[in-house]
Amino acid sequence: DPKAKTALSDEEVIRKEVQSKLYYVKYFLSRETSDVSRETNTRHSPLTTHDSRLTTDDFITIATVRPETILGDTAIAVNPNDDRYKHLHGQFAFVPLINRRIPIITDEYVEMDFGTGALKITPAHDKNDYQIGEKHGLEIIDTMNDDGTMSEAAQLYIGEDRFEVRKKIVMELESKGHLVKIEDYTNQIGFSERTDVVVEDRLSLQWWVDMKKIYKPALEAVIDEEIKFYPAKFKNLYRNWMENIRDWCISRQLWWGHRIPAWYDDEGNVYVAKTEEEAHRQWSMVNGQSKDSPTHHSPLTTHLRQDDDVLDTWFSSWLWPFEVFKGYSNPGNPEIQYYYPTNTLITAPEIIFFWVARMIMAGFEYMKEKPFSDVYFTGIVRDELGRKMSKQLGNSPDLLGLIDKYGADAVRFGIMISSPAGNDLLFDVKEESTLKQGSFFINKMWNALKLVKMWESKQAASDKPQAASFAVDWFENRLNEAKVEIEELYKDFKLSEILKTIYSLIWDDFCSWYLEWAKPGFEESIDANVYSRTVQFFEELMQLLHPFMPFVTEDIYHQLKERKEGDDLTVRRLKKYSIQNSEILKQGELLKEVITAIRDARNKVQLKPKDQVKLHIRADNSSAYKNIENILQKQVNAESVSYVNEAVSNSINVVVQKDKFFIESKSHADTSSHKEELQKDLSYLEGFLASVEKKLANERFVQNAKPEVVDIERKKKADAEAKIKAIKESLESLN
RNA sequence: GGAACGUUAGCUCAGUUGGUUUAGAGCGCUGCUUUGACAGAGCAGAGGUCACUGGUUCGAGCCCAGUACGUUCCACCA
């Protein structure tokens, strides 16, 4: 529904700070309130000083950076509260050089403390002046031509370039006593985005879209999450813009683009139509011509002239989701039916208004349906000072250089790991710490591959149940657990979180735990089944990581095993995860916890890693350790593991959950630091217990909180009490 | 001037409808460990009154109000 409208538009204008001059210019006052001065308002009849009605004191001084626009002035404005000018309210002044008589008006818009506090009003060449002009009913005098030269209406310097005129008019103003002073001044000036030329505000006739008529479905779709934004914070920005939507100027004076489908007749009437024929039919109806045969067009068509303007790029672009499949021009075709609406739009937050919002509006307006379901906004890459990367600042990293230095996958890793959905990405070019992390990660995977390949030739059929079988069962379940997490994260487009999860799964769970647990003893062979399962786990890990680090993962995949032609990670289907055995996962966690606690205790009493110990376990349920005792023994360098019912004297005590571990060592163990550690644990636990007890003592908590929450607190209390008891016992045994 | 978003460990950030510990991760930092995949490593550790003030609640990093600071967008700067 285009309509013609007169206004000023400032799209595609880049504002830049420039050094300018601020010219202070005297406008002589008219003391007459009658229209005696009318006679002076003619061309080239400068009101010179011999005019008896004026003295040199009778002037008002304004400040301007564009003295050439003086010729288009139609008023002077002052702030109504400005005492300096109160006596001039309702008076008149003369435009210098051409002596047009203009009113002195009052408007709150005028800043009293800028310049002289008096502002010249040029409605044809300044947006604000235009608005003031509209408000006060001022005359509009367009003093400039399309090519930036002065027009007839300027009266002076007709046909000369605006910048030349600026120089000349300053000289003339000075010679005629109008120039008070010139100051240096820094201001912002609009430059054309395309040609980098200073933009002058001018009045022109343009095509506009009345956005208020079409925005509603697009607003509601995003608010109701029929279309989801990731991250959701952009919803508010979108809402704010849509609720205050302004008309859209869609015509552009360019050579390239979709031409405006509007035709003019000789009288200047407009006919908007899909085709020239249709425009002509409209013209015929308006002009009372008979609609003879529709296939036979008369030469009258030549009377119509199509608008030279083209549509704004974004007006063409908002058609993109459907018109790339001819969804509007050929409705219901098989492609549009398949591809519309589509799933996900990936784009930058800075074009939410330009493009995203408009595609949504066009979708509802022309297709009666949303164009896509999800919009994922990528972050903007900034340098360590938070500045956008740009050629001008020269703060962009040399990506090809970084790839040479760290590898393509490491660079991908570094960028992906530090770009949480929709947040800006601070990229520290000097540190490059995440890139280093990426290349270390690659190194880690290569070393894991090296280890596994070493086992390849040392496989043997197993005759006895191995410690490694628990490791295999555990990792299988751990892998499935991680796959579920990853799938959830994908649904929310949390790409950096996914990568972190995979990173930790590979580094910690696979390399640090699983491979150590599955590792055969020195010079021992590996169970053939354990080996093939290990290879399979490795494959699956590489597959999970493949979208983030495609090169190294594909390479490792092929090195793990002989592959048939076409068996590549990039086209391999993801294996569906199966249900996890939570009991095994729990045992794995217990194992990790016990290993860590015992290593910690060994470390604290300064036992060397080489020093072998005897491990005694006192557990309520010692069968829980049967599955894992082999691994435990190996991981804490114990020569034996036994189960006891009594405390073991002269040992280092470790408490994990409710179970106690006694570490017996031949080496001299420094028990004083051990006691200190136990004391520290004890005071922490006592503090914790106090906080839980306080909570449980609060009647209102017990009454109001959900029963399961209260149960959790009770369990916390019981666990803490058991642990405190065990630690106290240990402390006593050390005395 | 208007609006949106943010403020959690030295740095970069998680923390999913308020309730499993006295808040997590990565990097950095500190200590210990060097010939069996990996020192580009391993093992462990330290480090935070969750910007501030008030409110709602049995309970707040999370909800509400205000303040401060920051980032971005829009408008304006004669």
Coordinates of C-alpha atoms in Angstrom, one line a residue, chain A residues 2-448:
Chain A
P2 CA 2.5 2.6 -1.1
K3 CA 1.7 6.3 -0.8
A4 CA 3.4 9.5 -1.6
K5 CA 4.6 11.6 1.2
T6 CA 6.8 14.5 1.7
A7 CA 9.5 14.2 4.4
L8 CA 13.2 13.9 5.0
S9 CA 14.8 10.6 5.3
D10 CA 18.2 9.8 6.7
E11 CA 18.8 6.1 6.0
E12 CA 22.2 5.1 4.6
V13 CA 23.8 8.1 6.1
I14 CA 27.1 7.7 7.9
R15 CA 27.8 10.3 10.5
K16 CA 31.4 11.4 10.9
E17 CA 33.1 13.8 13.1
V18 CA 34.8 16.6 11.2
Q19 CA 36.6 19.9 11.9
S20 CA 34.3 22.7 10.8
K21 CA 34.0 26.5 11.3
L22 CA 31.2 28.1 13.2
Y23 CA 30.3 31.4 11.6
Y24 CA 28.6 34.1 13.6
V25 CA 26.4 36.3 11.4
K26 CA 24.4 39.4 12.1
Y27 CA 20.8 39.6 11.0
F28 CA 19.6 43.2 11.1
L29 CA 16.3 43.8 12.7
S30 CA 13.2 45.3 11.3
R31 CA 11.8 47.9 13.8
E32 CA 8.7 48.1 11.8
T33 CA 5.8 46.0 12.7
S34 CA 3.9 47.1 9.6
D35 CA 4.7 45.7 6.2
V36 CA 6.7 48.7 5.2
S37 CA 9.7 46.5 4.6
R38 CA 7.9 44.5 1.9
E39 CA 9.5 46.7 -0.7
T40 CA 13.0 45.6 0.3
N41 CA 12.2 41.9 -0.2
T42 CA 13.3 41.9 -3.8
R43 CA 16.4 40.6 -5.5
H44 CA 19.7 42.4 -5.3
S45 CA 18.5 45.4 -3.4
P46 CA 20.6 45.0 -0.4
L47 CA 19.6 47.1 2.5
T48 CA 22.7 49.0 3.1
T49 CA 23.8 51.1 6.0
H50 CA 22.5 54.3 4.5
D51 CA 19.0 53.0 5.3
S52 CA 18.0 55.5 8.0
R53 CA 15.8 53.0 9.8
L54 CA 18.6 50.8 11.0
T55 CA 21.6 51.3 13.3
T56 CA 24.4 48.9 13.9
D57 CA 23.0 48.0 17.2
D58 CA 19.8 46.7 15.6
F59 CA 20.8 43.1 14.9
I60 CA 20.6 39.6 16.2
T61 CA 23.6 37.3 15.8
I62 CA 23.2 33.6 14.9
A63 CA 25.8 30.9 14.6
T64 CA 25.9 28.5 11.6
V65 CA 28.3 26.0 10.0
R66 CA 26.5 26.2 6.7
P67 CA 26.4 29.9 5.8
E68 CA 25.2 29.1 2.3
T69 CA 21.9 28.0 3.7
I70 CA 21.2 31.5 4.9
L71 CA 19.6 32.1 1.5
G72 CA 16.9 29.6 2.5
D73 CA 16.2 31.0 5.9
T74 CA 12.6 31.7 6.7
A75 CA 12.7 32.5 10.4
I76 CA 15.0 33.0 13.5
A77 CA 14.1 31.0 16.6
V78 CA 15.0 31.7 20.2
N79 CA 14.1 29.9 23.4
P80 CA 11.0 31.5 24.9
N81 CA 12.8 31.5 28.3
D82 CA 15.8 33.3 27.1
D83 CA 15.8 36.7 28.8
R84 CA 18.3 38.1 26.3
Y85 CA 15.8 37.9 23.5
K86 CA 12.5 38.4 25.2
H87 CA 12.2 41.9 23.8
L88 CA 12.4 40.5 20.3
H89 CA 9.5 38.0 20.4
G90 CA 7.2 38.7 17.5
Q91 CA 9.7 41.0 15.8
F92 CA 11.2 40.6 12.4
A93 CA 14.7 40.4 10.9
F94 CA 16.3 40.6 7.5
V95 CA 18.1 37.7 5.9
P96 CA 21.6 39.0 5.0
L97 CA 22.4 39.8 1.4
I98 CA 18.9 39.1 0.1
N99 CA 16.9 41.0 2.8
R100 CA 14.0 38.7 3.0
R101 CA 12.0 39.7 6.0
I102 CA 11.6 36.8 8.4
P103 CA 9.9 36.5 11.8
I104 CA 11.6 35.9 15.1
I105 CA 9.8 33.0 16.7
T106 CA 10.1 31.1 20.0
D107 CA 10.6 27.4 20.4
E108 CA 11.7 25.2 23.3
Y109 CA 13.9 23.2 20.9
V110 CA 16.5 26.0 20.8
E111 CA 19.4 25.5 23.3
M112 CA 20.0 28.7 25.1
D113 CA 23.7 28.0 25.9
F114 CA 24.8 27.0 22.4
G115 CA 26.2 29.6 20.1
T116 CA 24.3 32.8 20.6
G117 CA 21.1 31.2 21.6
A118 CA 19.5 32.3 18.4
L119 CA 18.9 29.8 15.6
K120 CA 18.3 30.4 12.0
I121 CA 15.6 28.3 10.5
T122 CA 16.0 26.7 7.1
P123 CA 13.1 24.3 6.7
A124 CA 14.2 23.1 3.2
H125 CA 17.7 22.0 4.3
D126 CA 17.5 20.8 7.9
K127 CA 15.4 18.1 9.4
N128 CA 14.7 19.9 12.7
D129 CA 14.2 23.2 11.0
Y130 CA 11.7 21.4 8.8
Q131 CA 9.8 20.2 11.8
I132 CA 9.9 23.7 13.4
G133 CA 8.8 25.1 10.1
E134 CA 5.8 22.8 10.0
K135 CA 4.9 23.6 13.6
H136 CA 5.0 27.4 13.0
G137 CA 3.7 27.4 9.4
L138 CA 6.9 28.8 7.9
E139 CA 7.6 29.1 4.2
I140 CA 9.9 26.4 2.7
I141 CA 12.5 27.7 0.2
D142 CA 14.5 25.0 -1.5
T143 CA 17.8 26.7 -2.5
M144 CA 19.6 23.7 -3.8
N145 CA 19.6 21.7 -7.0
D146 CA 19.9 17.9 -7.3
D147 CA 23.6 18.3 -8.1
G148 CA 24.5 20.4 -5.1
T149 CA 24.5 23.7 -6.9
M150 CA 22.4 26.7 -5.8
S151 CA 18.9 26.9 -7.4
E152 CA 16.9 29.9 -8.7
A153 CA 15.2 30.2 -5.3
A154 CA 18.6 31.0 -3.7
Q155 CA 18.6 34.3 -5.6
L156 CA 22.4 34.5 -5.4
Y157 CA 25.1 32.3 -6.8
I158 CA 22.7 30.4 -8.9
G159 CA 24.3 27.3 -10.5
E160 CA 27.4 27.5 -8.3
D161 CA 28.5 24.6 -6.1
R162 CA 27.5 24.6 -2.5
F163 CA 31.1 24.5 -1.1
E164 CA 32.3 27.3 -3.5
V165 CA 29.3 29.3 -2.4
R166 CA 30.2 28.8 1.2
K167 CA 33.6 30.4 0.7
K168 CA 32.2 33.3 -1.4
I169 CA 29.3 34.0 0.8
V170 CA 31.5 34.3 3.9
M171 CA 33.6 36.9 2.0
E172 CA 30.6 38.8 1.0
L173 CA 29.1 38.7 4.5
E174 CA 32.4 40.0 5.8
S175 CA 32.6 42.8 3.3
K176 CA 29.1 43.9 4.0
G177 CA 29.6 43.9 7.8
H178 CA 27.5 40.8 8.7
L179 CA 30.3 38.6 9.9
V180 CA 31.0 38.9 13.6
K181 CA 33.6 36.1 14.1
I182 CA 34.6 32.6 13.0
E183 CA 35.3 29.8 15.5
D184 CA 36.8 26.3 15.0
Y185 CA 34.2 23.7 15.7
T186 CA 34.0 20.0 15.7
N187 CA 30.7 18.5 14.6
Q188 CA 29.1 15.5 13.0
I189 CA 28.2 15.5 9.4
G190 CA 26.3 13.0 7.4
F191 CA 28.1 11.3 4.6
S192 CA 26.6 9.0 1.9
E193 CA 27.2 5.4 2.8
R194 CA 27.9 4.7 -0.9
T195 CA 29.7 7.7 -2.3
D196 CA 31.2 9.2 0.9
V197 CA 29.9 12.7 -0.1
V198 CA 28.5 15.2 2.3
V199 CA 24.7 14.8 2.4
E200 CA 22.5 17.8 2.3
D201 CA 19.0 17.6 3.5
R202 CA 16.5 18.4 0.8
L203 CA 12.8 18.0 0.3
S204 CA 11.7 15.4 -2.3
L205 CA 8.8 13.1 -3.2
Q206 CA 9.3 9.5 -2.1
W207 CA 7.4 6.3 -1.8
W208 CA 6.5 5.0 1.7
V209 CA 5.0 2.0 3.3
D210 CA 2.5 2.5 6.1
M211 CA 4.0 0.0 8.5
K212 CA 1.3 0.5 11.1
K213 CA -1.0 -1.5 8.8
I214 CA 1.1 -4.6 8.6
Y215 CA 3.3 -5.0 11.7
K216 CA 0.9 -6.6 14.2
P217 CA 1.1 -10.3 13.2
A218 CA 4.9 -10.0 13.1
L219 CA 5.1 -8.5 16.5
E220 CA 2.7 -11.1 18.0
A221 CA 4.5 -14.1 16.4
V222 CA 7.8 -13.2 18.2
I223 CA 6.1 -12.2 21.5
D224 CA 4.2 -15.5 21.6
E225 CA 7.4 -17.4 20.5
E226 CA 5.8 -18.8 17.4
I227 CA 9.1 -17.5 16.1
K228 CA 11.8 -17.9 18.7
F229 CA 14.9 -15.7 19.1
Y230 CA 18.2 -17.0 20.4
P231 CA 19.1 -15.4 22.7
A232 CA 15.7 -14.4 23.8
K233 CA 16.9 -11.0 25.0
F234 CA 16.5 -9.6 21.5
K235 CA 12.7 -10.1 21.9
N236 CA 12.5 -6.9 23.9
L237 CA 14.5 -4.9 21.4
Y238 CA 12.3 -6.2 18.7
R239 CA 9.1 -5.5 20.6
N240 CA 10.3 -1.9 21.3
W241 CA 11.0 -1.2 17.7
M242 CA 7.8 -2.8 16.4
E243 CA 5.6 -1.0 18.8
N244 CA 7.1 2.3 17.8
I245 CA 7.4 1.4 14.1
R246 CA 7.7 4.3 11.7
D247 CA 6.8 4.5 8.0
W248 CA 9.3 3.1 5.7
C249 CA 10.8 5.1 2.8
I250 CA 11.2 2.5 0.1
S251 CA 12.2 4.5 -3.0
R252 CA 15.8 5.0 -3.9
Q253 CA 17.5 7.1 -6.6
L254 CA 19.8 4.4 -7.8
W255 CA 20.4 2.6 -11.0
W256 CA 20.2 -1.0 -9.7
G257 CA 17.2 -2.6 -8.1
H258 CA 13.5 -3.4 -8.6
R259 CA 11.9 -0.5 -10.3
I260 CA 9.0 1.1 -8.6
P261 CA 5.8 -0.1 -10.2
A262 CA 4.2 3.3 -10.6
W263 CA 3.3 5.1 -13.7
Y264 CA 2.6 8.8 -14.3
D265 CA 0.4 10.4 -17.0
D266 CA 1.0 13.8 -18.5
E267 CA -1.0 15.5 -15.8
G268 CA 1.1 13.9 -13.1
N269 CA -1.5 11.4 -11.8
V270 CA -0.1 8.2 -10.5
Y271 CA -1.1 4.6 -11.4
V272 CA 0.3 1.8 -9.2
A273 CA 0.0 -1.5 -11.0
K274 CA 1.7 -4.9 -11.4
T275 CA 2.3 -4.3 -15.1
E276 CA 2.3 -1.4 -17.6
E277 CA -0.8 -2.9 -19.2
E278 CA -2.7 -2.8 -15.9
A279 CA -1.5 0.8 -15.3
H280 CA -2.9 1.7 -18.7
R281 CA -6.3 0.0 -18.0
Q282 CA -6.4 2.2 -14.8
W283 CA -5.6 5.2 -16.8
S284 CA -8.3 4.4 -19.3
M285 CA -11.0 4.0 -16.7
V286 CA -10.1 7.3 -15.0
N287 CA -10.0 9.0 -18.3
G288 CA -13.3 7.5 -19.5
Q289 CA -11.8 5.5 -22.3
S290 CA -13.7 2.5 -23.4
K291 CA -12.2 -0.8 -22.3
D292 CA -12.2 -2.3 -25.8
S293 CA -10.5 -5.6 -26.4
P294 CA -8.1 -6.3 -23.5
T295 CA -5.6 -8.0 -25.7
H296 CA -5.3 -5.1 -28.1
H297 CA -3.6 -2.1 -26.5
S298 CA -3.8 1.3 -28.0
P299 CA -0.7 3.4 -28.5
L300 CA -2.0 5.5 -25.6
T301 CA 0.3 3.5 -23.4
T302 CA 3.0 5.9 -24.5
H303 CA 1.4 8.6 -22.4
L304 CA 2.4 6.7 -19.2
R305 CA 5.9 7.1 -17.8
Q306 CA 7.2 4.7 -15.2
D307 CA 8.8 6.1 -12.0
D308 CA 12.6 6.1 -12.3
D309 CA 13.2 5.2 -8.7
V310 CA 14.0 1.7 -7.6
L311 CA 13.0 -0.1 -4.3
D312 CA 15.2 0.0 -1.2
T313 CA 17.5 -3.1 -1.1
W314 CA 15.7 -4.2 2.0
F315 CA 12.4 -4.0 0.3
S316 CA 13.6 -6.5 -2.2
S317 CA 15.3 -8.5 0.6
W318 CA 12.2 -8.9 2.7
L319 CA 10.7 -11.0 0.0
W320 CA 13.7 -13.4 0.2
P321 CA 12.2 -16.3 2.3
F322 CA 9.4 -17.0 -0.2
E323 CA 10.3 -15.3 -3.5
V324 CA 13.6 -17.3 -4.0
F325 CA 11.1 -20.1 -4.6
K326 CA 8.6 -18.0 -6.5
G327 CA 6.3 -18.4 -3.6
Y328 CA 4.5 -15.1 -4.3
S329 CA 4.6 -15.0 -8.1
N330 CA 3.9 -18.7 -8.5
P331 CA 1.9 -19.6 -5.4
G332 CA 1.7 -23.2 -4.2
N333 CA 4.6 -24.6 -6.4
P334 CA 6.3 -27.7 -5.0
E335 CA 9.4 -25.9 -3.9
I336 CA 7.7 -23.3 -1.9
Q337 CA 5.5 -25.9 -0.3
Y338 CA 8.6 -27.8 0.8
Y339 CA 10.8 -24.9 1.8
Y340 CA 8.3 -22.5 3.4
P341 CA 8.4 -21.9 6.3
T342 CA 12.0 -22.8 6.8
N343 CA 13.6 -23.8 10.2
T344 CA 16.4 -21.4 11.2
L345 CA 17.6 -18.0 10.1
I346 CA 21.2 -17.3 11.2
T347 CA 22.1 -13.7 11.2
A348 CA 23.6 -10.7 13.0
P349 CA 21.8 -8.7 15.6
E350 CA 22.5 -5.4 14.0
I351 CA 20.1 -6.2 11.2
I352 CA 17.1 -7.3 13.3
F353 CA 15.2 -4.2 12.1
F354 CA 16.5 -3.9 8.6
W355 CA 16.0 -7.5 7.6
V356 CA 14.7 -10.0 10.2
A357 CA 11.6 -7.9 11.3
R358 CA 10.8 -7.1 7.7
M359 CA 11.0 -10.7 6.5
I360 CA 8.6 -11.7 9.3
M361 CA 6.2 -8.9 8.3
A362 CA 6.4 -9.8 4.6
G363 CA 5.9 -13.4 5.5
F364 CA 2.6 -12.8 7.2
E365 CA 1.5 -10.1 4.8
Y366 CA 2.1 -12.0 1.5
M367 CA 2.2 -15.7 2.6
K368 CA -0.1 -15.5 5.6
E369 CA 2.5 -17.5 7.5
K370 CA 5.7 -17.1 9.4
P371 CA 8.9 -17.4 7.2
F372 CA 11.0 -19.4 9.8
S373 CA 10.7 -20.8 13.3
D374 CA 14.0 -19.9 14.9
V375 CA 16.4 -17.0 14.6
Y376 CA 19.9 -17.5 15.8
F377 CA 21.9 -14.3 16.3
T378 CA 25.6 -14.6 16.2
G379 CA 27.8 -12.3 18.3
I380 CA 29.9 -9.5 16.9
V381 CA 33.7 -10.1 17.1
R382 CA 35.4 -7.3 19.1
D383 CA 38.9 -6.7 20.1
E384 CA 40.3 -6.8 23.6
L385 CA 39.1 -3.2 24.1
G386 CA 35.6 -4.0 23.1
R387 CA 35.8 -2.3 19.7
K388 CA 34.2 -3.8 16.6
M389 CA 36.8 -5.2 14.3
S390 CA 37.2 -3.0 11.2
K391 CA 39.7 -2.4 8.4
Q392 CA 39.9 1.3 9.5
L393 CA 41.1 0.5 13.0
G394 CA 43.3 -2.3 11.7
N395 CA 42.4 -4.4 14.7
S396 CA 41.2 -7.5 12.8
P397 CA 43.3 -10.6 13.4
D398 CA 45.1 -12.1 10.4
L399 CA 43.0 -15.2 10.2
L400 CA 45.1 -16.9 7.6
G401 CA 48.2 -16.2 9.6
L402 CA 46.5 -17.6 12.7
I403 CA 45.5 -20.7 10.8
D404 CA 49.1 -21.2 9.8
K405 CA 50.3 -20.8 13.3
Y406 CA 47.7 -22.8 15.2
G407 CA 45.8 -24.9 12.6
A408 CA 42.3 -24.4 11.1
D409 CA 40.6 -26.5 13.7
A410 CA 42.4 -24.7 16.6
V411 CA 41.2 -21.4 15.2
R412 CA 37.6 -22.7 14.9
F413 CA 37.8 -24.1 18.4
G414 CA 39.1 -20.8 19.8
I415 CA 36.3 -18.8 18.2
M416 CA 33.5 -21.3 19.0
I417 CA 34.5 -21.9 22.6
S418 CA 34.4 -18.2 23.4
S419 CA 31.2 -17.2 21.6
P420 CA 28.2 -17.8 23.8
A421 CA 24.9 -17.5 21.8
G422 CA 24.3 -14.0 20.7
N423 CA 26.9 -12.5 23.0
D424 CA 29.7 -10.5 21.6
L425 CA 33.0 -12.2 21.3
L426 CA 36.0 -10.6 22.7
F427 CA 38.8 -11.7 20.7
D428 CA 42.2 -11.0 22.2
V429 CA 44.6 -10.9 19.3
K430 CA 47.7 -10.6 21.5
E431 CA 46.9 -13.5 23.9
E432 CA 45.3 -15.9 21.5
S433 CA 44.7 -18.0 24.6
T434 CA 41.7 -19.9 23.3
L435 CA 43.6 -20.7 20.1
K436 CA 46.3 -22.2 22.2
Q437 CA 43.8 -24.2 24.1
G438 CA 42.5 -25.4 20.8
S439 CA 45.9 -26.6 19.6
F440 CA 46.6 -28.2 22.9
F441 CA 43.3 -30.0 22.6
I442 CA 44.3 -31.3 19.2
N443 CA 47.6 -32.4 20.6
K444 CA 45.8 -34.3 23.4
M445 CA 43.7 -36.1 20.9
W446 CA 46.7 -37.1 18.8
N447 CA 48.4 -38.5 21.9
A448 CA 45.3 -40.5 22.8

